[in-house]
mmCIF file of C-alpha atoms in Angstrom:
data_model
loop_
_atom_site.group_PDB
_atom_site.id
_atom_site.type_symbol
_atom_site.label_atom_id
_atom_site.label_comp_id
_atom_site.label_asym_id
_atom_site.label_seq_id
_atom_site.Cartn_x
_atom_site.Cartn_y
_atom_site.Cartn_z
ATOM 1 C CA MET A 176 10.984 -25.881 7.491
ATOM 2 C CA GLU A 177 7.726 -24.030 6.965
ATOM 3 C CA PHE A 178 7.444 -20.720 5.109
ATOM 4 C CA LYS A 179 4.787 -18.035 5.273
ATOM 5 C CA ILE A 180 4.358 -15.092 2.914
ATOM 6 C CA TYR A 181 2.980 -11.789 4.173
ATOM 7 C CA ASN A 182 1.754 -8.752 2.237
ATOM 8 C CA SER A 183 2.802 -6.477 5.094
ATOM 9 C CA LEU A 184 5.741 -6.561 7.485
ATOM 10 C CA PRO A 185 4.939 -9.189 10.151
ATOM 11 C CA GLN A 186 6.121 -8.914 13.734
ATOM 12 C CA GLU A 187 8.252 -12.056 13.299
ATOM 13 C CA ALA A 188 10.279 -10.349 10.554
ATOM 14 C CA VAL A 189 10.597 -7.174 12.637
ATOM 15 C CA ASP A 190 11.923 -9.211 15.567
ATOM 16 C CA ILE A 191 14.396 -11.183 13.444
ATOM 17 C CA ARG A 192 15.717 -8.153 11.562
ATOM 18 C CA THR A 193 16.026 -6.169 14.782
ATOM 19 C CA ALA A 194 17.949 -8.995 16.479
ATOM 20 C CA VAL A 195 20.311 -9.504 13.529
ATOM 21 C CA PHE A 196 20.771 -6.143 11.818
ATOM 22 C CA VAL A 197 20.209 -3.698 14.687
ATOM 23 C CA ASN A 198 21.337 -5.520 17.842
ATOM 24 C CA GLU A 199 24.072 -7.779 16.392
ATOM 25 C CA GLN A 200 25.403 -5.695 13.510
ATOM 26 C CA GLY A 201 24.616 -2.142 14.635
ATOM 27 C CA PHE A 202 22.641 -0.915 11.624
ATOM 28 C CA ARG A 203 20.677 2.238 12.403
ATOM 29 C CA HIS A 204 18.347 2.423 9.393
ATOM 30 C CA GLU A 205 16.867 -1.057 9.135
ATOM 31 C CA PHE A 206 13.247 -0.348 8.272
ATOM 32 C CA ASP A 207 12.190 1.697 5.239
ATOM 33 C CA GLU A 208 9.354 2.536 2.852
ATOM 34 C CA THR A 209 9.965 -0.642 0.838
ATOM 35 C CA ASP A 210 8.706 -2.648 3.809
ATOM 36 C CA LYS A 211 5.223 -1.263 3.077
ATOM 37 C CA THR A 212 5.039 -2.734 -0.432
ATOM 38 C CA ALA A 213 7.348 -5.788 -0.393
ATOM 39 C CA LEU A 214 6.293 -9.371 0.147
ATOM 40 C CA HIS A 215 7.810 -10.685 3.368
ATOM 41 C CA ILE A 216 8.789 -14.314 3.831
ATOM 42 C CA VAL A 217 9.340 -15.858 7.246
ATOM 43 C CA ALA A 218 10.878 -19.289 7.783
ATOM 44 C CA PHE A 219 9.647 -21.297 10.756
ATOM 45 C CA LYS A 220 11.613 -24.157 12.309
ATOM 46 C CA ASP A 221 9.601 -26.317 14.708
ATOM 47 C CA GLY A 222 6.959 -23.579 14.917
ATOM 48 C CA HIS A 223 9.428 -20.801 15.800
ATOM 49 C CA ALA A 224 10.432 -17.969 13.452
ATOM 50 C CA ALA A 225 14.038 -18.598 12.396
ATOM 51 C CA GLY A 226 14.684 -16.304 9.423
ATOM 52 C CA ALA A 227 13.132 -13.709 7.157
ATOM 53 C CA CYS A 228 13.583 -11.854 3.904
ATOM 54 C CA ARG A 229 11.611 -9.640 1.550
ATOM 55 C CA ILE A 230 11.113 -9.613 -2.210
ATOM 56 C CA PHE A 231 9.775 -6.970 -4.568
ATOM 57 C CA PRO A 232 9.736 -6.236 -8.309
ATOM 58 C CA GLN A 233 12.637 -4.106 -9.469
ATOM 59 C CA ASP A 234 11.294 -3.323 -12.936
ATOM 60 C CA ASP A 235 8.692 -4.398 -15.497
ATOM 61 C CA ASN A 236 11.089 -6.817 -17.221
ATOM 62 C CA GLY A 237 10.927 -9.591 -14.627
ATOM 63 C CA ALA A 238 13.743 -8.425 -12.357
ATOM 64 C CA TYR A 239 13.143 -8.729 -8.616
ATOM 65 C CA THR A 240 15.109 -7.690 -5.571
ATOM 66 C CA LEU A 241 15.638 -10.003 -2.616
ATOM 67 C CA GLY A 242 16.618 -8.169 0.526
ATOM 68 C CA ARG A 243 16.906 -8.013 4.269
ATOM 69 C CA LEU A 244 17.720 -11.729 4.518
ATOM 70 C CA ALA A 245 18.333 -12.424 8.191
ATOM 71 C CA VAL A 246 18.621 -15.638 10.203
ATOM 72 C CA LEU A 247 18.665 -15.792 13.984
ATOM 73 C CA LYS A 248 22.089 -16.662 15.372
ATOM 74 C CA GLU A 249 20.937 -19.946 16.914
ATOM 75 C CA CYS A 250 19.544 -21.110 13.540
ATOM 76 C CA ARG A 251 22.502 -20.296 11.285
ATOM 77 C CA LEU A 252 23.868 -23.820 10.998
ATOM 78 C CA LEU A 253 20.467 -25.221 9.943
ATOM 79 C CA HIS A 254 20.644 -23.951 6.324
ATOM 80 C CA VAL A 255 17.746 -21.559 6.919
ATOM 81 C CA GLY A 256 19.322 -18.872 4.720
ATOM 82 C CA ARG A 257 19.748 -21.203 1.760
ATOM 83 C CA GLN A 258 16.201 -22.494 2.130
ATOM 84 C CA LEU A 259 14.812 -18.952 2.374
ATOM 85 C CA ILE A 260 16.591 -18.018 -0.849
ATOM 86 C CA GLU A 261 15.275 -21.114 -2.642
ATOM 87 C CA TYR A 262 11.731 -20.412 -1.455
ATOM 88 C CA ALA A 263 11.981 -16.720 -2.418
ATOM 89 C CA GLU A 264 13.204 -17.689 -5.884
ATOM 90 C CA GLN A 265 10.223 -20.050 -6.291
ATOM 91 C CA CYS A 266 7.874 -17.209 -5.318
ATOM 92 C CA ILE A 267 9.564 -14.901 -7.805
ATOM 93 C CA ARG A 268 9.286 -17.472 -10.615
ATOM 94 C CA LYS A 269 5.557 -17.914 -9.865
ATOM 95 C CA ARG A 270 5.161 -14.153 -10.286
ATOM 96 C CA GLY A 271 6.910 -14.195 -13.666
ATOM 97 C CA GLY A 272 10.308 -13.113 -12.385
ATOM 98 C CA LYS A 273 13.319 -13.870 -14.539
ATOM 99 C CA SER A 274 16.189 -12.605 -12.386
ATOM 100 C CA VAL A 275 16.995 -11.649 -8.813
ATOM 101 C CA CYS A 276 19.297 -8.912 -7.528
ATOM 102 C CA LEU A 277 20.460 -8.412 -3.972
ATOM 103 C CA HIS A 278 22.701 -5.974 -2.117
ATOM 104 C CA ALA A 279 24.970 -8.278 -0.112
ATOM 105 C CA GLN A 280 27.273 -7.421 2.721
ATOM 106 C CA VAL A 281 30.763 -8.117 1.371
ATOM 107 C CA ARG A 282 31.521 -10.386 4.342
ATOM 108 C CA VAL A 283 28.759 -12.835 3.232
ATOM 109 C CA LYS A 284 29.319 -12.549 -0.532
ATOM 110 C CA GLU A 285 30.618 -16.128 -0.730
ATOM 111 C CA PHE A 286 27.397 -17.452 0.810
ATOM 112 C CA TYR A 287 25.410 -15.884 -2.040
ATOM 113 C CA GLU A 288 27.907 -17.098 -4.643
ATOM 114 C CA LYS A 289 27.231 -20.656 -3.428
ATOM 115 C CA GLN A 290 23.543 -19.996 -4.190
ATOM 116 C CA GLY A 291 24.391 -19.012 -7.787
ATOM 117 C CA TYR A 292 24.628 -15.211 -7.440
ATOM 118 C CA ARG A 293 27.375 -13.252 -9.173
ATOM 119 C CA VAL A 294 28.795 -9.840 -8.339
ATOM 120 C CA CYS A 295 27.611 -7.143 -10.758
ATOM 121 C CA SER A 296 28.885 -3.908 -9.173
ATOM 122 C CA ALA A 297 31.768 -2.299 -7.384
ATOM 123 C CA ILE A 298 31.785 -2.259 -3.592
ATOM 124 C CA ASP A 299 29.680 0.524 -2.077
ATOM 125 C CA SER A 300 28.590 1.406 1.432
ATOM 126 C CA GLU A 301 25.234 1.006 3.132
ATOM 127 C CA ASP A 302 25.006 2.355 6.676
ATOM 128 C CA SER A 303 28.852 2.352 6.806
ATOM 129 C CA CYS A 304 29.045 -1.353 5.862
ATOM 130 C CA PRO A 305 30.654 -2.522 2.576
ATOM 131 C CA HIS A 306 28.093 -4.049 0.218
ATOM 132 C CA VAL A 307 28.078 -5.301 -3.358
ATOM 133 C CA TRP A 308 25.213 -5.850 -5.801
ATOM 134 C CA MET A 309 24.789 -9.443 -6.945
ATOM 135 C CA ARG A 310 22.520 -11.009 -9.539
ATOM 136 C CA LYS A 311 21.176 -14.394 -10.553
ATOM 137 C CA THR A 312 19.205 -15.333 -13.649
ATOM 138 C CA LEU A 313 16.395 -17.735 -12.809
ATOM 139 C CA GLU A 314 15.823 -20.802 -14.913
ATOM 140 C CA ALA A 315 12.251 -21.447 -15.981
#
């Protein structure tokens, strides 16, 4: 797996997020102002974009947010999501980050728990889909 970091939203991430969040899951408000300032990570498998996510600082105390993690349907059994999270966490550590928060769809909460994230909020709704905030403290 190869990873590339972008300072602006790359077309590969647009295509992946559109395929997963808009076409598959029916989200209407996928792209936002955060896309202009976040770092975007794209995972490539055999030279083809397979997954994407974004990271950005949440505060000045070393907290970051990981979001918009999406993996193309045909790549979901290849552990792309787990590898994207691990790579994103490495990037966050290199930038002095101490913890990571994410707003997970409730239906994939267990996936994030396997990566060491713990629920830290009540269930809320984003674009009519149940979500929950999760957090992980990064080890140095």
